[in-house]
Coordinates of C-alpha atoms and ligand atoms in Angstrom, one line a residue:
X1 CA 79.8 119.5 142.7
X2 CA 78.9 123.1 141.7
X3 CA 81.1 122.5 138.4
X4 CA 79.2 118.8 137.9
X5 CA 76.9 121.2 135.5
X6 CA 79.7 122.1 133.5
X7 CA 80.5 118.9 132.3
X8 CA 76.9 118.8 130.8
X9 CA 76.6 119.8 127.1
X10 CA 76.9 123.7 126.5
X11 CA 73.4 124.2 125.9
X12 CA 72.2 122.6 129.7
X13 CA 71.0 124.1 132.6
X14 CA 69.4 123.2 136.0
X15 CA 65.6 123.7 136.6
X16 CA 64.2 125.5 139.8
X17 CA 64.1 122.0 141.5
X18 CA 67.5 121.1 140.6
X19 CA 66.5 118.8 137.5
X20 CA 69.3 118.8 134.9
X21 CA 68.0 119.9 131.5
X22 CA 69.4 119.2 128.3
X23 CA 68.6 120.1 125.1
X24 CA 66.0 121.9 126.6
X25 CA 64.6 118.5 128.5
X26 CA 64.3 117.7 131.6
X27 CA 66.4 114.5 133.0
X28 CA 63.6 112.9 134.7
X29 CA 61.3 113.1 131.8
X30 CA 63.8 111.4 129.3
X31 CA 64.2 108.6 131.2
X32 CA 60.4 108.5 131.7
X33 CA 59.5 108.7 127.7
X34 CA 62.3 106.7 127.2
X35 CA 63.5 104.2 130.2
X36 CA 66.7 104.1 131.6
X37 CA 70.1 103.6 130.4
X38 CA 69.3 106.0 128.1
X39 CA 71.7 107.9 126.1
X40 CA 70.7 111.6 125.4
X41 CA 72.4 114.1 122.6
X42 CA 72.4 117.4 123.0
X43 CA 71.8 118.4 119.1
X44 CA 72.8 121.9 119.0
X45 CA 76.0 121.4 121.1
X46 CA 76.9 118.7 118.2
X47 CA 75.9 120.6 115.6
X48 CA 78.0 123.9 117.2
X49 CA 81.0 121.4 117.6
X50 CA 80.9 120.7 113.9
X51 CA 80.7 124.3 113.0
X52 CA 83.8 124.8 115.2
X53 CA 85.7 122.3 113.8
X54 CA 84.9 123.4 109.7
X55 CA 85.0 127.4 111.1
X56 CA 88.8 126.8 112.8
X57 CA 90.4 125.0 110.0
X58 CA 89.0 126.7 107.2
X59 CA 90.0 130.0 108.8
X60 CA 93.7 128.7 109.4
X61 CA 94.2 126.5 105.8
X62 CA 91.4 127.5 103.5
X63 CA 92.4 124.2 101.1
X64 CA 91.0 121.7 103.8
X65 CA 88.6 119.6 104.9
X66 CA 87.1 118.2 108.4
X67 CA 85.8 114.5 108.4
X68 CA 84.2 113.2 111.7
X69 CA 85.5 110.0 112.9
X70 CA 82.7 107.9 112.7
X71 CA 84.1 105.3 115.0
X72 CA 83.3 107.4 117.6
X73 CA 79.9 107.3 117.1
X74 CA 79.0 105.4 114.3
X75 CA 75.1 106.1 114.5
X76 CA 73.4 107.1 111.8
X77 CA 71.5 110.2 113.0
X78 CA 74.9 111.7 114.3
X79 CA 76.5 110.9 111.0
X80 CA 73.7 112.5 109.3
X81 CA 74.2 115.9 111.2
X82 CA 77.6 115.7 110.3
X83 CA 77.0 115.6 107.2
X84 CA 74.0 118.2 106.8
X85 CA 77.1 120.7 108.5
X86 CA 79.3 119.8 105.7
X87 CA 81.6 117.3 106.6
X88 CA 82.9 114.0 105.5
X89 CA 83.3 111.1 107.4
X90 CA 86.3 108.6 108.4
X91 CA 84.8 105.0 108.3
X92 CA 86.3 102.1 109.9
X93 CA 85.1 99.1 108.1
X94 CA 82.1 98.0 105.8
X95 CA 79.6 98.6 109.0
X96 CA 80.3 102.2 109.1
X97 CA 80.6 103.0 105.3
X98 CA 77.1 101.1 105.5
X99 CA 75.6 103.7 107.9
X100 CA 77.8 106.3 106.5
X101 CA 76.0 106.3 103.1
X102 CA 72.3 106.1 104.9
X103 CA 73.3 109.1 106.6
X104 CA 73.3 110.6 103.3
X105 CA 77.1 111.3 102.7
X106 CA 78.9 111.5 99.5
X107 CA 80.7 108.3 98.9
X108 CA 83.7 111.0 97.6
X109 CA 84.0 112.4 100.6
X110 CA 84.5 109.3 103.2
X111 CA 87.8 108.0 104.0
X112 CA 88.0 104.4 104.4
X113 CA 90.4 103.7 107.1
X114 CA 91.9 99.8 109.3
X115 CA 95.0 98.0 109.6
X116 CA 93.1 94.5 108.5
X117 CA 90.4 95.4 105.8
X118 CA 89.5 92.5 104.0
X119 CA 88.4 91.5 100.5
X120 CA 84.6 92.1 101.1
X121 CA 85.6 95.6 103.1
X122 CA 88.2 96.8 100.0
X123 CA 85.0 95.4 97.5
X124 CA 82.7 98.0 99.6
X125 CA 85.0 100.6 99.3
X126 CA 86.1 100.2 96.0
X127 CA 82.1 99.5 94.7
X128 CA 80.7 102.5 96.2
X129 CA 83.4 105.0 95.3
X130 CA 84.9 105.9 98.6
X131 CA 86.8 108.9 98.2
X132 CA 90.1 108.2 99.9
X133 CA 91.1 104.4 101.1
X134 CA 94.0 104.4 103.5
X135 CA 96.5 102.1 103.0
X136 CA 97.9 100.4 106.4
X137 CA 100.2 97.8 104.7
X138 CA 101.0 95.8 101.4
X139 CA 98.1 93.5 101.3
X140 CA 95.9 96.5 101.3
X141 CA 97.3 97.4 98.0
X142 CA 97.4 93.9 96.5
X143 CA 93.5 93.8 97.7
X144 CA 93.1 97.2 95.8
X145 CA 94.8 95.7 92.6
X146 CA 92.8 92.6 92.2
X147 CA 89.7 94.9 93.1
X148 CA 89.7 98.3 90.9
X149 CA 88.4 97.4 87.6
X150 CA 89.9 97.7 84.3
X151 CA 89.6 101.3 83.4
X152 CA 88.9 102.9 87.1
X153 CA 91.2 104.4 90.0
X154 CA 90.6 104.0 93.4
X155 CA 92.7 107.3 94.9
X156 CA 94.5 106.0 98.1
X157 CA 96.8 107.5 101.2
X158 CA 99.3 105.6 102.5
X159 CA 99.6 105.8 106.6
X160 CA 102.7 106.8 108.1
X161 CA 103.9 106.0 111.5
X162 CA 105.6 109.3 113.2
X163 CA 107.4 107.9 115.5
X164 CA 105.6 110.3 118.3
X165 CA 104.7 108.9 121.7
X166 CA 101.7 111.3 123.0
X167 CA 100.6 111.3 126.6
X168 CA 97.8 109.4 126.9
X169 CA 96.8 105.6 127.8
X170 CA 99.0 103.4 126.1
X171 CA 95.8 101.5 124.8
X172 CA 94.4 104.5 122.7
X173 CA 98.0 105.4 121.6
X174 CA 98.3 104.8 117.4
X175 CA 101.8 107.2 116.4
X176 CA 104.4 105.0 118.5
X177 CA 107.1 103.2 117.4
X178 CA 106.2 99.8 117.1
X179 CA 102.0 100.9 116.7
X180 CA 100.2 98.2 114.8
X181 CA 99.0 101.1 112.8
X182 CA 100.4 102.1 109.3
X183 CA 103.9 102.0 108.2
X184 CA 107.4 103.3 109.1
X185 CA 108.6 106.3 106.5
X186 CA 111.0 103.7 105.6
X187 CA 108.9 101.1 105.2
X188 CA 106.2 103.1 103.5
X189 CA 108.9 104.7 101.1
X190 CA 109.2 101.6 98.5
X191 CA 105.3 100.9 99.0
X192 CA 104.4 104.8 98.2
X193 CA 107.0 104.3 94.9
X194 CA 105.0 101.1 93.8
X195 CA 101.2 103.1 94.1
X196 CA 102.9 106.0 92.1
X197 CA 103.5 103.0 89.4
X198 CA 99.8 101.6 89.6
X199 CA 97.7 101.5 86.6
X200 CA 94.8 100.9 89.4
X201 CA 95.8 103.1 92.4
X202 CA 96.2 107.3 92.6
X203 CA 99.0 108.2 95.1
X204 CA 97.2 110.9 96.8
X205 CA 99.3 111.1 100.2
X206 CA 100.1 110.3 103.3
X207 CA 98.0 110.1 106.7
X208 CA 99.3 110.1 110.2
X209 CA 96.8 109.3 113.6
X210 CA 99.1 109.8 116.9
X211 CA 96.2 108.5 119.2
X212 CA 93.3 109.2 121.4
X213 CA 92.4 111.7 124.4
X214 CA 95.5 113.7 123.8
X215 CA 95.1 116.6 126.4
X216 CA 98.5 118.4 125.0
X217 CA 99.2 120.2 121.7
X218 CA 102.8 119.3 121.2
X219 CA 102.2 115.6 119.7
X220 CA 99.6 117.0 116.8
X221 CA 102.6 119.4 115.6
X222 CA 105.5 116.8 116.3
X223 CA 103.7 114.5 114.4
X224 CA 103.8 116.6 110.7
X225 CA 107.4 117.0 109.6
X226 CA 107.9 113.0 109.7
X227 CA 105.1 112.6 107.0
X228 CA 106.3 116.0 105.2
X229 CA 109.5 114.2 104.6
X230 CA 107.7 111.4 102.6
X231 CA 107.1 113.6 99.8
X232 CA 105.2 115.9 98.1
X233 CA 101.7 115.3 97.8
X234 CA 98.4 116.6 97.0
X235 CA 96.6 115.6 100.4
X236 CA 98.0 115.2 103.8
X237 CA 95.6 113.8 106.5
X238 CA 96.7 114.7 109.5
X239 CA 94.3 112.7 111.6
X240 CA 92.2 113.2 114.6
X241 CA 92.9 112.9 118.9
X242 CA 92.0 115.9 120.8
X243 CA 91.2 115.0 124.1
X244 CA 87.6 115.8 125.5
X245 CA 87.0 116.8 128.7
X246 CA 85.5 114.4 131.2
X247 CA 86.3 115.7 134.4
X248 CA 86.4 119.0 136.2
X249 CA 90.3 117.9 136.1
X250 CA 90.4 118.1 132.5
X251 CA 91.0 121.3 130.4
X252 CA 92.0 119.8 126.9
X253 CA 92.7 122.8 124.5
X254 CA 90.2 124.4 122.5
X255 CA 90.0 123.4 119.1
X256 CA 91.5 127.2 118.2
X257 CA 94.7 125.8 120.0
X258 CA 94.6 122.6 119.0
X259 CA 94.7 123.8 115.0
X260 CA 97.2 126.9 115.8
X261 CA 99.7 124.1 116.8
X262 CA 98.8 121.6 114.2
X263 CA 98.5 124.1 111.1
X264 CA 101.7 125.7 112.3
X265 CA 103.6 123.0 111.7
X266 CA 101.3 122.3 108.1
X267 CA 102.6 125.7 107.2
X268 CA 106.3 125.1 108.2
X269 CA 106.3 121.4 106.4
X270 CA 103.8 120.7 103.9
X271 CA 103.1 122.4 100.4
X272 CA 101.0 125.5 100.7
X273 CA 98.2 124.4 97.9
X274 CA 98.5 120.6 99.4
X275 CA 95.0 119.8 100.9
X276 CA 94.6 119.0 105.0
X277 CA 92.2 116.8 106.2
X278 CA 91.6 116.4 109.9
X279 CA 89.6 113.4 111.7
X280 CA 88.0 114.5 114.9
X281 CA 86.1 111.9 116.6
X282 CA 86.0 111.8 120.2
X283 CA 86.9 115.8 120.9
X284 CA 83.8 116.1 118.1
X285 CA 81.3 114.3 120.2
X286 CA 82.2 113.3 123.7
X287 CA 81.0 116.6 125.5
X288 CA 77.1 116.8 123.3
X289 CA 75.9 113.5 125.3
X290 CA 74.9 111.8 128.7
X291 CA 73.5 108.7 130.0
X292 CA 70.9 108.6 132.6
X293 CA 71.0 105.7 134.7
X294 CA 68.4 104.4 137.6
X295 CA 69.8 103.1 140.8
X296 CA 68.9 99.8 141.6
X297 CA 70.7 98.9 144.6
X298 CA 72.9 101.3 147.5
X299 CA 74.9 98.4 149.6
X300 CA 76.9 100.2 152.6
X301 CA 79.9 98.1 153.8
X302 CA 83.6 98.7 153.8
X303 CA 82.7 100.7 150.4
X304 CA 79.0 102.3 149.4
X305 CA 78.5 100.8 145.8
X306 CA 75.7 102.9 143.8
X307 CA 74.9 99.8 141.9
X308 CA 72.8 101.2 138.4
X309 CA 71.2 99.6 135.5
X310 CA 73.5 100.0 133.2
X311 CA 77.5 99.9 133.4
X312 CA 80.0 98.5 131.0
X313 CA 77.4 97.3 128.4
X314 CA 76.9 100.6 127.4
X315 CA 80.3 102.3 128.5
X316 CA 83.7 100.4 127.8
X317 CA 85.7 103.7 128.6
X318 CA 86.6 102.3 132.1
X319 CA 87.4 99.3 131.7
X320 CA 89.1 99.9 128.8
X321 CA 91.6 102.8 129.3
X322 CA 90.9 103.7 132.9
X323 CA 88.9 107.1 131.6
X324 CA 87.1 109.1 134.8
X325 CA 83.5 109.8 134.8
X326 CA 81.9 112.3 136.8
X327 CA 78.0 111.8 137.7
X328 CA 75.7 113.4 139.8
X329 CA 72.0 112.1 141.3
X330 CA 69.0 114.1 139.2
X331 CA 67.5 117.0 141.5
X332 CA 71.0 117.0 143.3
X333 CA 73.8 117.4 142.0
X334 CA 74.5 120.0 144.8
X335 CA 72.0 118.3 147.5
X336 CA 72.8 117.5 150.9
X337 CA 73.9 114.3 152.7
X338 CA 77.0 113.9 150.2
X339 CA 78.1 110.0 150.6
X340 CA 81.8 109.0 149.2
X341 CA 80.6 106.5 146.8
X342 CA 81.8 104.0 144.2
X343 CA 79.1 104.1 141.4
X344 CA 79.1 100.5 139.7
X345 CA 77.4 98.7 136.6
X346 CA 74.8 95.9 136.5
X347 CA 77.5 93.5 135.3
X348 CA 79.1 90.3 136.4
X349 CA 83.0 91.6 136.2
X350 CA 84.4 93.7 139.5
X351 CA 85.9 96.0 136.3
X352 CA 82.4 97.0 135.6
X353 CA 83.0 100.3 137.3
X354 CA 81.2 103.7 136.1
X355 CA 82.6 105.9 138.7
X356 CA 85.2 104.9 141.0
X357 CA 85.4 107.2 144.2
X358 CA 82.8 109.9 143.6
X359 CA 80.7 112.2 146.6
X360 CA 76.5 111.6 145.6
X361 CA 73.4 113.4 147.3
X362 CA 72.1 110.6 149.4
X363 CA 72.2 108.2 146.9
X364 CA 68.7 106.0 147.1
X365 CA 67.2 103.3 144.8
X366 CA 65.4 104.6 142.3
X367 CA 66.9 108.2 141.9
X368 CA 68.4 109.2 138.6
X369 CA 72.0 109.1 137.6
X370 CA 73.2 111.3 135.2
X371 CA 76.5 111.0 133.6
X372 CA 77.9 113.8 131.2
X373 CA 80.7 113.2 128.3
X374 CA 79.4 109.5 127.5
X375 CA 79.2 110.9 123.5
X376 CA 82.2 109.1 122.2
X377 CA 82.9 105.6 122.3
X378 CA 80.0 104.5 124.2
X379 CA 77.6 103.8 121.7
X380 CA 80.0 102.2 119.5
X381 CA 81.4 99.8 121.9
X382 CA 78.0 98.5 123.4
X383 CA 77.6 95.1 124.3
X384 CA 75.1 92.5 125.4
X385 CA 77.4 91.3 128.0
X386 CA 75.3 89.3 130.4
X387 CA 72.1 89.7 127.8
X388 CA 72.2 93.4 128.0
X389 CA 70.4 95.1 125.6
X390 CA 71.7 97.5 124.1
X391 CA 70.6 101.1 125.2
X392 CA 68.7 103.8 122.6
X393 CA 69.8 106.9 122.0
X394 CA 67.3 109.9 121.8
X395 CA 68.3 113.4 120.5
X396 CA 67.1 116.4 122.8
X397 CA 66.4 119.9 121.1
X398 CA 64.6 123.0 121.9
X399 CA 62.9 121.2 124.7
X400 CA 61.7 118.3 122.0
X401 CA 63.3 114.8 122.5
X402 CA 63.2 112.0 119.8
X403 CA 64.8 108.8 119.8
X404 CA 66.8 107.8 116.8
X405 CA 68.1 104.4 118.2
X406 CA 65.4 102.0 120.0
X407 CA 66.3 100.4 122.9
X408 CA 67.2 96.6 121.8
X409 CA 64.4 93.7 122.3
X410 CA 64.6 90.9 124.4
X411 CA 63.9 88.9 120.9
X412 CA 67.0 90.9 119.5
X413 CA 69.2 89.0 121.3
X414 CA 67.8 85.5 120.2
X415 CA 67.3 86.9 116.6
X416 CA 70.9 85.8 114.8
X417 CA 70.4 82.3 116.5
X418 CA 69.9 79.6 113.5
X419 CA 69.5 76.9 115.7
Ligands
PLP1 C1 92.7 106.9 111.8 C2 92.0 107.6 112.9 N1 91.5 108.8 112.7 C3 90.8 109.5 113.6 C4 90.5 108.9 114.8 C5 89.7 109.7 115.8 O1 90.4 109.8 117.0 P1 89.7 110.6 118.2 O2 88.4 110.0 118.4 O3 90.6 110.5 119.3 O4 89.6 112.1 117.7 C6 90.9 107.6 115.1 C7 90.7 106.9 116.4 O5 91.4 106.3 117.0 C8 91.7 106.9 114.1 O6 92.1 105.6 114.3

């Protein structure tokens, strides 16, 4: 349990009485201002992740840019620091270049991103002046032809499938043969031709995305030369998928490693005065956040289930690609009495796991949970499974906490019923 702490974001610490603190707050009084679930951001460890990010590519390919995938999490207070440290943001749909733009960004700098937009979505993009819209197919660009108006350009990439299978789960894996995402080079050859030949569309290059939680280097270089073959461009975006780390198990590389593979091969393949983008999302935001729980129920049998108020309503990972948590009970993370536990949600599925085989202090109802690395896809993939309401989030800094999501209403959940 000693490295439990670890997994907390850089600028935590325990008190003298064992309390986590993060951001400079103390576990137990978050989830007192705030009730539990409640997701907590540590703001400078965001903020210093963002820095990282724009410091390491700058310093490797000075023409380049660093846009946080907002899918992530697509709340607008973490979009906002993103932006006020200078970078763009990847949107995934009309929702997020909604909240994109009230985060203050630059329409110029978002790129507009899916493998289904629809009219209104390509109307959004095309109405606010999204920088870049990535093409994932032919009906994006007949959508962008009957949209741009007379007279105007929409500047567009077109998204390449590499043909690289990364190891990771197969349900957060994008660069495949066969991925639902984007185009083969030979498929995307004749479609890059007909942009060139657009009166209403600006070839500006060529994406590639291998996938998600991608603990190895190799797939990020391996994953270049395939789009470098398309052509010569003005912007290539190679895409985001550096794996965070969860688990003491975990040691993705650094984001220094990460970029000395993937620029290496920019520098082998592409032009040298071409533009790189790169879309971190979950490496960018996974490790700034937990979730404090409460524990309603301990039930000893053939397994001890640590039943808590929360579960898969506020955290698909799980159930949705398997992904290990770690956790540890407020005040003792290295208490006595360890008890081999199962920690499980508040929901009606026996998927609705949180931690499956984990050692807790003498778990008891009402004791604090705390679960580091919840920062990336949580948020974003909330339900109200079984009437859950949705959990806030609150930022913690320099021992002040302030909540820039509320915690759903009960009346919330009735409010989009018309009848
Ligand atoms: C096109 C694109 N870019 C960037 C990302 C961000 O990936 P990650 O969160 O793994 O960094 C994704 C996520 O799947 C994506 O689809």
């Amino acid at each position: 349990m000693a490295d439990l702490l670890s997994l907390f974001p850089v600028v935590s610490a325990l008190d003298a009485d064992g309390t986590v603190v993060v951001g400079g707050c103390r576990a137990d009084a978050l989830g007192e201002e705030f009730g539990t679930p409640v997701l907590v951001v540590a703001e400078a460890a965001l903020r210093a992740r963002a820095r990282e990010y724009a410091g390491e590519l700058s310093a490797r390919w000075s023409n380049s840019r660093v846009v946080f995938a907002s899918k992530a999490f697509p709340c607008t207070a973490v979009q906002r620091v993103m932006v006020e440290e200078g970078l763009g943001l990847d949107v995934a749909g009309g929702g997020e270049i909604l909240t994109a733009l009230k985060a203050g960004v630059d329409p110029g700098q978002i790129v507009h991103h899916g493998n289904a937009k629809n009219d209104e979505e390509i109307a959004m993009a095309v109405d606010h002046g999204i920088g870049l819209v990535v093409v994932d197919n032919s009906d994006d660009v007949d959508r962008l032809e009957a949209t741009v108006p007379e007279g105007r350009t929409q500047d567009v990439l077109v998204r390449i499938i590499p043909g690289v299978t990364a190891n990771t789960h197969a349900h957060v894996l994008t660069g495949h043969t066969g991925s639902k995402f984007g185009l083969s080079p030979d498929q995307a050859a004749p479609l890059i031709k007909r942009i060139e030949n657009s009166r209403q569309l600006r070839m500006q290059g060529v994406h590639v995305h291998v996938g998600s939680q991608i603990l190895d280097v190799e797939p990020f270089a391996e994953s270049v030369a395939p789009v470098a073959r398309l052509g010569e461009f003005p912007v290539y975006d190679l895409g985001g998928g550096l794996g965070a780390r969860y688990t003491w198990a975990d040691s993705p590389p650094a984001v220094g490693a990460y970029l000395d593979a993937l620029i290496g091969a920019a520098k082998q393949h592409l032009p040298a005065e071409a533009q790189v983008i790169i879309e971190p999302g979950r490496s960018m935001v996974c490790e700034s956040a937990m979730t404090i729980y409460r524990v309603t129920t301990v039930k000893r049998g053939a397994v001890t289930f640590v039943a808590v108020d929360g579960g898969m309503g506020d955290n698909l990972e799980v159930a949705l690609f398997e992904q290990r948590f770690e956790a540890g009970i407020v005040g003792r993370f290295d208490g006595p009495d360890p008890e081999l536990v199962t920690v499980v949600g508040r929901h009606c599925e026996s998927g609705d796991v949180l931690v499956d085989g984990i050692a807790l202090s003498a778990p008891a109802v009402d004791d604090l949970l705390a679960v580091p690395a919840t920062g990336a896809y949580c948020f974003t993939m909330a339900n109200n499974y079984n009437g859950n309401r949705r959990i806030p989030v609150a930022f913690a800094r320099d021992g002040h906490a302030r909540l820039v999501v509320r915690r759903e209403t009960w009346a919330d959940l009735s409010a989009r019923d018309v009848d």
